mmCIF file of C-alpha atoms and ligand atoms in Angstrom:
data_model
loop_
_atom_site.group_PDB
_atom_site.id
_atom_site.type_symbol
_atom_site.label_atom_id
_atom_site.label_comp_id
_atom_site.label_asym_id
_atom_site.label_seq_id
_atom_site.Cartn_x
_atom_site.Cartn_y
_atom_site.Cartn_z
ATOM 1 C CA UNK U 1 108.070 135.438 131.527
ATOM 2 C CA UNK U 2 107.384 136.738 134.945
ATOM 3 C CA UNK U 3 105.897 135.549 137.991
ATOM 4 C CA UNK U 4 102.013 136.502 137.141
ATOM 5 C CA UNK U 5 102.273 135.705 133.253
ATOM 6 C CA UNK U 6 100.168 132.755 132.545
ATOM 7 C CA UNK U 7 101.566 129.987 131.005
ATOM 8 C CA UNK U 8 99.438 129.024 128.044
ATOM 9 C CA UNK U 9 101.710 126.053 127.780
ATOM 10 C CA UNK U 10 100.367 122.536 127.768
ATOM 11 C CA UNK U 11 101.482 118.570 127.163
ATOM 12 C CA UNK U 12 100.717 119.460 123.377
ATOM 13 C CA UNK U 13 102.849 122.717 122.999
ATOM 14 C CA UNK U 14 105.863 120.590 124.760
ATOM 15 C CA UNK U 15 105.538 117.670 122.416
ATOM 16 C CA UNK U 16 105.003 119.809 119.299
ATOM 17 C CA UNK U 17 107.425 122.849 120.414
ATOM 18 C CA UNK U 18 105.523 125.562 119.835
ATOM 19 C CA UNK U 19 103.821 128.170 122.130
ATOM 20 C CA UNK U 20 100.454 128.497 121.394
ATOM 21 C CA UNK U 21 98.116 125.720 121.924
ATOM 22 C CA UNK U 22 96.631 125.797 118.480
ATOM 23 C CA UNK U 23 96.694 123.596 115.117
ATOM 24 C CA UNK U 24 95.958 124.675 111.618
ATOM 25 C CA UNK U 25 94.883 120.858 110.620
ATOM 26 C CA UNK U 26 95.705 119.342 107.830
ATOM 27 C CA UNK U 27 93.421 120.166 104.295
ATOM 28 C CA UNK U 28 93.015 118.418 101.578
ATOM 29 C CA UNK U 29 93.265 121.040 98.984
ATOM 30 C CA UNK U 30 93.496 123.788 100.977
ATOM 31 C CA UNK U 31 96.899 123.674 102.805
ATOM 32 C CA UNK U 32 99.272 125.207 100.241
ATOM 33 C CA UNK U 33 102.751 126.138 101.961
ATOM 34 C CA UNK U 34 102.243 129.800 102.418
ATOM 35 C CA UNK U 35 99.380 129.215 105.120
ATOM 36 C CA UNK U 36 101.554 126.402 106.760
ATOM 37 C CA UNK U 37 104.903 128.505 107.159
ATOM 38 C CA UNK U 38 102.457 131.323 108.514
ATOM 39 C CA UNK U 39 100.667 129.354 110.852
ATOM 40 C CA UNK U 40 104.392 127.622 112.260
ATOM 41 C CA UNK U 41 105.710 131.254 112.263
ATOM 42 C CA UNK U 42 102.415 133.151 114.165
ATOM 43 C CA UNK U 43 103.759 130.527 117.002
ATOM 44 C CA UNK U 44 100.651 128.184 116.368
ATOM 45 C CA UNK U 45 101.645 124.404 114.287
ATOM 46 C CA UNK U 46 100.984 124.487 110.818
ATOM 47 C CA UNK U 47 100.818 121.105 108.962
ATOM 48 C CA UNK U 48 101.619 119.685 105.937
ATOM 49 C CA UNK U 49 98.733 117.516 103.768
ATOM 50 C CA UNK U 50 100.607 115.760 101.615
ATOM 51 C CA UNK U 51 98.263 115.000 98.807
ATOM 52 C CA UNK U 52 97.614 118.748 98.696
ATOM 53 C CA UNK U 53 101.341 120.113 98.702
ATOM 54 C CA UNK U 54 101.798 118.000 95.084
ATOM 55 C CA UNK U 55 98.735 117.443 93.454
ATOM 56 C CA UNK U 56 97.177 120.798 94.568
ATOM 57 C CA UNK U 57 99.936 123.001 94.578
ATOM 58 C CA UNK U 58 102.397 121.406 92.082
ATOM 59 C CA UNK U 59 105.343 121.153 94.279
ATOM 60 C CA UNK U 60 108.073 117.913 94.567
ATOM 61 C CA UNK U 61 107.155 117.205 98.469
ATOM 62 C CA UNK U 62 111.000 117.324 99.751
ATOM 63 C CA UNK U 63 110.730 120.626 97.596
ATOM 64 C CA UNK U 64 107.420 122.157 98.894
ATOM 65 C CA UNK U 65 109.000 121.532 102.772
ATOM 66 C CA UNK U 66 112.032 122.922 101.492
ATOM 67 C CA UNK U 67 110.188 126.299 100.714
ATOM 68 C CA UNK U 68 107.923 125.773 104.034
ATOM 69 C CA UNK U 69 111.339 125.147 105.852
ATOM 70 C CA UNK U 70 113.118 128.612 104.034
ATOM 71 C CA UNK U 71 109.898 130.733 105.422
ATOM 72 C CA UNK U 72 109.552 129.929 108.588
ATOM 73 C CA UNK U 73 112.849 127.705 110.966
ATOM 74 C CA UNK U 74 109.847 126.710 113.792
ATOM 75 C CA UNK U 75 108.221 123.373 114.089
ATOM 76 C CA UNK U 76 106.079 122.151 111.258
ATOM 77 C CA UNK U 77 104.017 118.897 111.194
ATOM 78 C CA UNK U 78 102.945 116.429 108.186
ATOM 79 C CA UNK U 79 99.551 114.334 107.967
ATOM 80 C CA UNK U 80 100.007 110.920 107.355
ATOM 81 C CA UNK U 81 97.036 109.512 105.764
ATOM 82 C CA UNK U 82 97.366 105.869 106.574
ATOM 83 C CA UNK U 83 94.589 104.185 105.211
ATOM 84 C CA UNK U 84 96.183 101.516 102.950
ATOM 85 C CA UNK U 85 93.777 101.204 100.384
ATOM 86 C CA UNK U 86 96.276 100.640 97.790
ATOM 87 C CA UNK U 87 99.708 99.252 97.894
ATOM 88 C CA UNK U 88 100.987 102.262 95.577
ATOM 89 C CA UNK U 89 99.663 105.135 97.734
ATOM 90 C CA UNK U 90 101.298 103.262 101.116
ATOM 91 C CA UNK U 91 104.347 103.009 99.795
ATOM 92 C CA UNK U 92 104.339 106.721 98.704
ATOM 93 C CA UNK U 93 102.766 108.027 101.914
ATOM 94 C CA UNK U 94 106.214 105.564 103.650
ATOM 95 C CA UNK U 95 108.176 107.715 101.377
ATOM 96 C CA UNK U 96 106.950 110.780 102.433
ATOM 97 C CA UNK U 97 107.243 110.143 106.072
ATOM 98 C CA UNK U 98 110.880 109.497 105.415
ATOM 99 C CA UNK U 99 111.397 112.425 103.094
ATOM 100 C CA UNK U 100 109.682 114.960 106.512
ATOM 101 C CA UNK U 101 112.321 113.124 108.853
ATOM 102 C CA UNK U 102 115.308 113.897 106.674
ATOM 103 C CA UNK U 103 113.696 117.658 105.977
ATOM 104 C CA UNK U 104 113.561 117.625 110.537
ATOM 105 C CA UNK U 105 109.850 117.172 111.005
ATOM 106 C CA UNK U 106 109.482 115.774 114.315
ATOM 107 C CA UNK U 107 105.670 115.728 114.815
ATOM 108 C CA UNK U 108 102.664 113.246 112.563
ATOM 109 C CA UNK U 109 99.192 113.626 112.856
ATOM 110 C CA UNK U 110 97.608 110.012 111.827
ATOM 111 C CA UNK U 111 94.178 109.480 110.353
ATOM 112 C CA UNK U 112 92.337 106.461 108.827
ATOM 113 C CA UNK U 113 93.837 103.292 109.385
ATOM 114 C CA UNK U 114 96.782 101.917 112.252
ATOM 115 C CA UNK U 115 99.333 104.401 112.633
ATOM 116 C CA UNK U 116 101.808 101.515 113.608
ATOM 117 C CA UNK U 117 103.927 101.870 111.061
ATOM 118 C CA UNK U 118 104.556 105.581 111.369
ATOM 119 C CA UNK U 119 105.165 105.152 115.271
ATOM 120 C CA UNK U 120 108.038 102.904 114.834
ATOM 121 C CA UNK U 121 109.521 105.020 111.934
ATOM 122 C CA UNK U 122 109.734 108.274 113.883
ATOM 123 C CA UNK U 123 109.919 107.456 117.010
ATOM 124 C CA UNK U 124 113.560 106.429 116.990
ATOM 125 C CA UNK U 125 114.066 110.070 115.572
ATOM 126 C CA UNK U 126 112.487 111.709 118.231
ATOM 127 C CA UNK U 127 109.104 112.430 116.474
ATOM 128 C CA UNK U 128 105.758 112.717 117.960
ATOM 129 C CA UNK U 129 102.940 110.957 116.240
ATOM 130 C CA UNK U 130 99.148 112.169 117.255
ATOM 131 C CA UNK U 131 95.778 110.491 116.265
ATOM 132 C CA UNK U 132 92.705 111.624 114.536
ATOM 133 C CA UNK U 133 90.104 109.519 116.752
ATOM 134 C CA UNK U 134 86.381 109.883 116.256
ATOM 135 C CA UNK U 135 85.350 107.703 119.594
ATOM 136 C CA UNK U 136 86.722 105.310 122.253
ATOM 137 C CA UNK U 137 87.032 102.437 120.584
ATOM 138 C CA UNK U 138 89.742 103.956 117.761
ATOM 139 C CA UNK U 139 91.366 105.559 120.240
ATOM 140 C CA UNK U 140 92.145 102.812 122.671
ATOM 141 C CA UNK U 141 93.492 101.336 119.322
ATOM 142 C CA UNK U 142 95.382 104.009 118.404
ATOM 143 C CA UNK U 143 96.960 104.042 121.916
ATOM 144 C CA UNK U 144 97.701 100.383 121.633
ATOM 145 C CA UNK U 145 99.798 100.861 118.591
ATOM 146 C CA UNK U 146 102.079 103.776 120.472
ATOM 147 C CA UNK U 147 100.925 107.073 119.311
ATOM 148 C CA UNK U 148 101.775 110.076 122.230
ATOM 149 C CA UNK U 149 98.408 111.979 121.808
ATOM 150 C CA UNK U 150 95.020 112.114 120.282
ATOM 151 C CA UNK U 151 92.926 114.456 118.372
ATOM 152 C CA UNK U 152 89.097 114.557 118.927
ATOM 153 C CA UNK U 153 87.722 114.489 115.882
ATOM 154 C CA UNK U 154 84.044 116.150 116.832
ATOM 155 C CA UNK U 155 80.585 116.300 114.681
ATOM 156 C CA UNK U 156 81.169 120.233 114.241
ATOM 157 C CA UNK U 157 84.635 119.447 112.172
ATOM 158 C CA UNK U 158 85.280 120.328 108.529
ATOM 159 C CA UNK U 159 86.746 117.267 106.604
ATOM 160 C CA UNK U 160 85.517 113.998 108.095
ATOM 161 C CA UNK U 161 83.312 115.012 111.006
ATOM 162 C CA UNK U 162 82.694 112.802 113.676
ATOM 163 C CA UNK U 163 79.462 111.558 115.787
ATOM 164 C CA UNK U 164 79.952 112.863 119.203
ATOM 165 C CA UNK U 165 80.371 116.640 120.417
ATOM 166 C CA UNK U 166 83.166 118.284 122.034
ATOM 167 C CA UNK U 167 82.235 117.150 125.620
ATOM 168 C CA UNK U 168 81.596 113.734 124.760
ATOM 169 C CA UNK U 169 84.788 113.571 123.418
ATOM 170 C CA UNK U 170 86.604 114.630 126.139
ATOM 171 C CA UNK U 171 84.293 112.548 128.906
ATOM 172 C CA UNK U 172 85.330 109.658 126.545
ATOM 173 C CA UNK U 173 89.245 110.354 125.971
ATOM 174 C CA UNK U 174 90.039 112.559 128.275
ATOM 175 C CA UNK U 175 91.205 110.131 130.856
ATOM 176 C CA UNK U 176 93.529 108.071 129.174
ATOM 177 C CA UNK U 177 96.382 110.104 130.128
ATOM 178 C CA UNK U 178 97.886 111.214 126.329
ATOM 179 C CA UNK U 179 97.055 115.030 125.358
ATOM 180 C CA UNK U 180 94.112 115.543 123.588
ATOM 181 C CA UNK U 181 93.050 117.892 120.912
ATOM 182 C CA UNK U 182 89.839 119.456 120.013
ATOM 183 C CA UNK U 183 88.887 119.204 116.059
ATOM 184 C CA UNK U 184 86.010 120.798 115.198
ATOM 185 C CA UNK U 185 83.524 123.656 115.313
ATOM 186 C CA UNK U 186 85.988 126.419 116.286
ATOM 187 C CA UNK U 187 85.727 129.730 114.903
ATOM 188 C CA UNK U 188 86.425 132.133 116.608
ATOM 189 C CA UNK U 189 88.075 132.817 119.935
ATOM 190 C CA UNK U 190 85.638 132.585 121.839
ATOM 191 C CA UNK U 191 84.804 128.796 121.013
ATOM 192 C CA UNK U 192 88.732 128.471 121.222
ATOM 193 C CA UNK U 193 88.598 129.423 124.955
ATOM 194 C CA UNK U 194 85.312 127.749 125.384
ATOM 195 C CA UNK U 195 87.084 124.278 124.348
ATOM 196 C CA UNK U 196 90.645 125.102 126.151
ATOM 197 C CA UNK U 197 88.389 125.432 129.257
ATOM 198 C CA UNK U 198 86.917 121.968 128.970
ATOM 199 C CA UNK U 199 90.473 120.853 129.377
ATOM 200 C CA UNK U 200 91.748 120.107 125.900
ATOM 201 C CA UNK U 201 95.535 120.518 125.824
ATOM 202 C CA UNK U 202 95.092 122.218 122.369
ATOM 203 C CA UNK U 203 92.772 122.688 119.238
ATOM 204 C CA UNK U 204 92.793 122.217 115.687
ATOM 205 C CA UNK U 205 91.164 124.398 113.353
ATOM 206 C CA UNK U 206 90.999 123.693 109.243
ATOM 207 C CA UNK U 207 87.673 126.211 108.012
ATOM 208 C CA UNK U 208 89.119 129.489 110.071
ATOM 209 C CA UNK U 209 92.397 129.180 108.310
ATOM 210 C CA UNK U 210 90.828 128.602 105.080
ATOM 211 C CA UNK U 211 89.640 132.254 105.107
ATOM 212 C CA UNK U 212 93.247 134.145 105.555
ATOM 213 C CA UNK U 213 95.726 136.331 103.075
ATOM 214 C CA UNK U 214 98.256 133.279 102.985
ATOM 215 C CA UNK U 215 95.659 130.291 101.956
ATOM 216 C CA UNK U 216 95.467 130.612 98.296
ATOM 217 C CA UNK U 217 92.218 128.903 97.747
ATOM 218 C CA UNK U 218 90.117 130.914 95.603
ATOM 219 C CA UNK U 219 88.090 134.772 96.376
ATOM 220 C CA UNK U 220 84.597 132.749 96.297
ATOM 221 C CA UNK U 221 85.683 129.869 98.308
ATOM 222 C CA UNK U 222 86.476 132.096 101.080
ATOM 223 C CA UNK U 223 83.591 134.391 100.992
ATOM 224 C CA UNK U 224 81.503 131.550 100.779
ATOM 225 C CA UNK U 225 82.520 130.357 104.315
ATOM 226 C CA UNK U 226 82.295 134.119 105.767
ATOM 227 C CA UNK U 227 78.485 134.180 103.892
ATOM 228 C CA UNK U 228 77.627 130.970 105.176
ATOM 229 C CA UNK U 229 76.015 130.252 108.422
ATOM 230 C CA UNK U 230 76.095 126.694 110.638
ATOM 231 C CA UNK U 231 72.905 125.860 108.903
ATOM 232 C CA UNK U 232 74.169 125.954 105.442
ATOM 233 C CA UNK U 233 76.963 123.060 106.568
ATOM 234 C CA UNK U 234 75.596 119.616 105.581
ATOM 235 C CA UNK U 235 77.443 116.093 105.692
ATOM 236 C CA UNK U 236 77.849 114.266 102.221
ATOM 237 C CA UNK U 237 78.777 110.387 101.512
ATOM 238 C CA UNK U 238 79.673 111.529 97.867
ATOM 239 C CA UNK U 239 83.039 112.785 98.848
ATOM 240 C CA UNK U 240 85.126 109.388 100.237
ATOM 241 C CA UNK U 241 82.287 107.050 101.179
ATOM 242 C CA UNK U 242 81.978 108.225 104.720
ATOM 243 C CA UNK U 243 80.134 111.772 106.067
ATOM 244 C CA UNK U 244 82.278 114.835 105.313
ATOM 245 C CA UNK U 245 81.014 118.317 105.828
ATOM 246 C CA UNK U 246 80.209 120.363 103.108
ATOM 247 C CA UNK U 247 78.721 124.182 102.127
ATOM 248 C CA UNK U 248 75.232 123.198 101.186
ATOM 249 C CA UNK U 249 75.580 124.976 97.582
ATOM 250 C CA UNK U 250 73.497 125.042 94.580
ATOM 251 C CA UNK U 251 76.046 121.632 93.126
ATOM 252 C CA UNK U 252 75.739 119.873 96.065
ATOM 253 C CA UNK U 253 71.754 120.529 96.401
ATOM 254 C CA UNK U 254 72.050 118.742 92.739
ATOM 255 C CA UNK U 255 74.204 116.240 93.796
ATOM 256 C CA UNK U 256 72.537 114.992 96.689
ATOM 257 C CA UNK U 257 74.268 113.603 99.772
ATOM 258 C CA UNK U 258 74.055 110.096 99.771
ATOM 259 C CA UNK U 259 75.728 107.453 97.546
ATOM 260 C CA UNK U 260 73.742 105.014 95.183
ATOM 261 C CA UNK U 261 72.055 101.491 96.363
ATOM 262 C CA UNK U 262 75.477 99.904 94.666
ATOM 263 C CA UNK U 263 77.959 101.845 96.414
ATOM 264 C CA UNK U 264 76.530 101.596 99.469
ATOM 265 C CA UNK U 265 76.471 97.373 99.118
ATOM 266 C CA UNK U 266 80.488 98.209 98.376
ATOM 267 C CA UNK U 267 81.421 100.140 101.202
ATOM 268 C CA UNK U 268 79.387 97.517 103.099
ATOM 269 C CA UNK U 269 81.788 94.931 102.584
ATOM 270 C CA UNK U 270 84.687 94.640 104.249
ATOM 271 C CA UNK U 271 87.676 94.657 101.020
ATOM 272 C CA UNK U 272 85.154 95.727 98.457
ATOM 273 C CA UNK U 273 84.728 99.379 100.874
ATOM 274 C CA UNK U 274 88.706 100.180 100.437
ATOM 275 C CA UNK U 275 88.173 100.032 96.668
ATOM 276 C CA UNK U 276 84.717 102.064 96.959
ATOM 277 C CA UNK U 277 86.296 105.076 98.646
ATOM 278 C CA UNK U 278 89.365 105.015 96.412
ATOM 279 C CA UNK U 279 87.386 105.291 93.390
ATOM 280 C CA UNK U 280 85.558 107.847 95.644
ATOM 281 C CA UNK U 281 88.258 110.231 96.675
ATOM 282 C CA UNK U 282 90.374 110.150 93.360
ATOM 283 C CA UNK U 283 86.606 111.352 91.861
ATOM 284 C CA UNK U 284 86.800 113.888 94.230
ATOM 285 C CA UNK U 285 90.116 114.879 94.802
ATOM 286 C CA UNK U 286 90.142 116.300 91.017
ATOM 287 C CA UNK U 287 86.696 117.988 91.649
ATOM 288 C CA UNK U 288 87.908 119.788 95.015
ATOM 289 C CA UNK U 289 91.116 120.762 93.428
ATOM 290 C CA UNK U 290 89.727 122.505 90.704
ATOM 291 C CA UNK U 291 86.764 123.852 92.837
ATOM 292 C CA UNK U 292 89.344 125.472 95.589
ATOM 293 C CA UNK U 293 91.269 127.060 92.685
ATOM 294 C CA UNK U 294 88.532 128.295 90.533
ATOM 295 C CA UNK U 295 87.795 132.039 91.151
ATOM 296 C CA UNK U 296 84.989 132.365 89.035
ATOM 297 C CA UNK U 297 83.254 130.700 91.832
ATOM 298 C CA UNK U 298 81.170 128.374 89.201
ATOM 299 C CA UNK U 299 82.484 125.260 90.560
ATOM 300 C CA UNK U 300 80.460 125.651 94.063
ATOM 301 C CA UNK U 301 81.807 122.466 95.468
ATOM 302 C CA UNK U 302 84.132 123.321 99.159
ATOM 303 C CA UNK U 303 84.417 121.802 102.073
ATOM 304 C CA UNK U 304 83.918 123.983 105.247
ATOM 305 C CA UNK U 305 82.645 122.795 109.080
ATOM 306 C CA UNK U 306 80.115 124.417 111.238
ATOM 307 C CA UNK U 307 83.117 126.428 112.801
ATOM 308 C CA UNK U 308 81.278 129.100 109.753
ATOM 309 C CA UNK U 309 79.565 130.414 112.054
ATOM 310 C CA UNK U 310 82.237 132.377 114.031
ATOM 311 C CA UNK U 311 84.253 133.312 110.700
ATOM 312 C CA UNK U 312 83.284 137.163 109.580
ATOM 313 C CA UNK U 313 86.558 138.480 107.376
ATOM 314 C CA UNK U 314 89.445 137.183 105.274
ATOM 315 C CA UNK U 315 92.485 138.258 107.837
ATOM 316 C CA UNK U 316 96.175 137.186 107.996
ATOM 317 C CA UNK U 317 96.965 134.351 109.821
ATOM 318 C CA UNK U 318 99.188 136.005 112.357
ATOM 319 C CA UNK U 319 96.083 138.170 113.521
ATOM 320 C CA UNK U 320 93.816 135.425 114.296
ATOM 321 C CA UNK U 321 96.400 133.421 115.945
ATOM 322 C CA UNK U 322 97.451 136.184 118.256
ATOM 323 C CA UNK U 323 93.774 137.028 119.044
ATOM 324 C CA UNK U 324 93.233 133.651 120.179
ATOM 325 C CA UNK U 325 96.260 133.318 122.189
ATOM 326 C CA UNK U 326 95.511 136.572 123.970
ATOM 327 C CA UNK U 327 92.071 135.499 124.636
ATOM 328 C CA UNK U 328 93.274 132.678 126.449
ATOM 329 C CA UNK U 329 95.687 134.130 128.438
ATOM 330 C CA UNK U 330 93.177 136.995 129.514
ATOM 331 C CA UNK U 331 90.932 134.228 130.727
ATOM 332 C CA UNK U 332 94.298 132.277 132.502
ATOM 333 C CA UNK U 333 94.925 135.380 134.249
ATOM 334 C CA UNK U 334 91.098 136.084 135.261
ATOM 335 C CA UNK U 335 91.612 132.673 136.843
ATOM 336 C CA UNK U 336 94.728 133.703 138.837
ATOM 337 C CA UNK U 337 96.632 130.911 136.972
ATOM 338 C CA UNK U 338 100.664 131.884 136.715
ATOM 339 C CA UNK U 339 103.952 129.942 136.145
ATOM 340 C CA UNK U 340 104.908 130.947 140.073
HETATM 341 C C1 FMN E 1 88.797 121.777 103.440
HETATM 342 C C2 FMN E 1 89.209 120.817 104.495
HETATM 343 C C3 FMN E 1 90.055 119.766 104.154
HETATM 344 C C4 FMN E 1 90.505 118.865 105.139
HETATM 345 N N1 FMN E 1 91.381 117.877 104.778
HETATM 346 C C5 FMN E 1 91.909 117.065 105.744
HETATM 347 C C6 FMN E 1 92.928 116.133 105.421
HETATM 348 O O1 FMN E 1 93.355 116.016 104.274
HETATM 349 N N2 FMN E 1 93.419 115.351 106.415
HETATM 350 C C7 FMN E 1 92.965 115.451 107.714
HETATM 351 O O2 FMN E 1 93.444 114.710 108.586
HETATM 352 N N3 FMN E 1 92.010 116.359 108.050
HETATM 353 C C8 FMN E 1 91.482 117.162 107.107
HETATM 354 N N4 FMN E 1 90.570 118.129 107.447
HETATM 355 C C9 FMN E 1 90.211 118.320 108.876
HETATM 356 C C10 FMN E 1 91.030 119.463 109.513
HETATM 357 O O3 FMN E 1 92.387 119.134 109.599
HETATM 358 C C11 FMN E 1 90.478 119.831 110.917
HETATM 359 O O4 FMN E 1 90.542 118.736 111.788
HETATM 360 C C12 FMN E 1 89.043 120.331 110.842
HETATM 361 O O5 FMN E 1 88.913 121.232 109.779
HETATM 362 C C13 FMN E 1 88.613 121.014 112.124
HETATM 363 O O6 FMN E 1 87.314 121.498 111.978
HETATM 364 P P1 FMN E 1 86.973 123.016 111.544
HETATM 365 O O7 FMN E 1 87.033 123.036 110.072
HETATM 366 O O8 FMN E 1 85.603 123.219 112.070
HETATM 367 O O9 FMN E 1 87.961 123.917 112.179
HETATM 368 C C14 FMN E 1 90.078 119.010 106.485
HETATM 369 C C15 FMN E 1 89.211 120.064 106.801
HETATM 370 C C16 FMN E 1 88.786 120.960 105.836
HETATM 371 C C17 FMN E 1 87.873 122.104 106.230
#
């Protein structure tokens, strides 16, 4: 790199080791191992879900990272889901952390519960742990318990969306001195820059990469989110108990959003809730599955954010990540920014 190349490098890039300032989050069903390895190789962080890499897609986890690993030797990351709503799924999700350490996976993204635990497991390893936060008060939490960065979680996101927009995010968390990520609403690279600009170190998308060659969700699931507009997104309780964005389609008009009178006493209390949204998101976790795989499109039932809006055509991964990092640096170098 010369003296007037812009560095598009930032606290997040240097923890993660990659070189573009860009996430492909994790998604429950959607992140099958092709669209990770691409992501990781396109120079961006790709990130393993878990859930999806052996329910979804079928594969023994140290196996699936084991094919991620022989298509692509740069960094990859793994979601820890950390909610402990039953003893079982902890002790598997424990498992799994151990089983990305031994397979070199240095960097966690944490959402749902304390990430304590998987701070003191990978931090003697060298490994980076980041936080899904939705406000202030999770955050300062999250902080508390060690983690090295946080990811915004805005009300524009696909998966759980949060409350508060991208600004308010960053007026509320962007002083506590950890990188922070933007989650949520991005589409296209225009938005990218837009939220780079507001001073996030780096941003997580989940819809864009949804609608590429290498994510094998089905033809209608991806046309669906280039046919759909920001209007069309709507938030449903159905899902896990809490608001998670949908593609308002003719099943989910059927549906409805909200949960029963019974339910809702459930989630109200405080252990009854954990059993409420398990019984919610094993219901759904079949129902998404089958829905993302389905190309017949009858199964209308995917989960997209209002980042739809900016997403026009079904394109490889390594083009959209490249036209995002040279939007950025265009707009570094308009600002006379250089490594110098
Ligand atoms: C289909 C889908 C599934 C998701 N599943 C998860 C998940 O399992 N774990 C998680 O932490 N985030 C999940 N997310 C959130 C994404 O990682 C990311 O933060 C979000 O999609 C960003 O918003 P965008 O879709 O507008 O780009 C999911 C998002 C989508 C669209």
């Amino acid at each position: 790199m010369n003296d007037s190349t812009p560095s598009i490098a930032t606290p997040f890039t240097t923890h993660a080791g990659v070189e573009v300032p860009l996430i492909c989050g994790p998604m429950y069903p959607c992140s099958n191992p092709e669209l990770v390895s691409a992501v990781s190789e396109s120079g961006a962080l790709g990130v393993v879900q878990p859930v999806s890499l052996t329910f979804v897609h079928g594969y023994d986890f140290r196996e699936g990272l084991r094919l991620i690993r022989s298509q692509t030797s740069k960094p990859i990351a793994m979601n820890a889901l950390i909610e402990k709503s039953s003893q079982k799924y902890h002790q598997r999700m424990q498992a799994w952390v151990d089983i990305a350490l031994e397979e070199g996976v240095r960097f966690f993204i944490t959402s749902l519960g304390n990430p304590r635990w998987v701070v003191d497991v990978v931090t003697p390893h060298g490994g980076i742990v980041y936080h899904d936060a939705t406000e202030r008060k999770w955050a300062l939490k999250a902080l508390d318990n060690g983690v090295h960065g946080l990811i915004g979680v805005n009300n524009r996101a696909g998966g759980h969306a949060g409350a508060k927009s991208a600004e308010q995010l960053m007026d509320e968390l962007g002083y506590l001195n950890v990188p922070l990520v933007c989650a949520g609403g991005i589409g296209d690279e225009q938005q990218y820059v837009q939220a780079m600009q507001l001073g996030y170190a780096g941003c997580q998308l989940g819809t864009r990469f949804i609608a590429t060659h290498e994510c094998n969700s089905a033809l209608p699931y991806k046309q669906a989110i280039i046919n759909a507009d920001e209007s069309d997104i709507v938030l449903s309780e159905r899902i896990t108990g809490v608001p998670v964005s949908l593609i308002n389609t003719p099943q989910v008009a059927r549906k409805g959003l909200k949960v029963g009178a019974f339910a809702r006493w459930m989630l109200g209390g405080n252990r009854s809730k954990h059993w409420m949204r398990l019984f919610y998101t094993l219901r759904s976790a079949f129902a998404l599955r089958s829905a993302s795989l389905d190309e017949s499109g009858k199964e209308d039932f995917w989960q997209a954010g209002k980042s739809v809006g900016g997403i026009h055509a079904i394109e490889p991964v390594d083009d959209i990540v490249k036209r995002f990092k040279i939007a950025w640096l265009q707009v570094k170098r308009g600002t006379g920014e250089n490594d110098g």
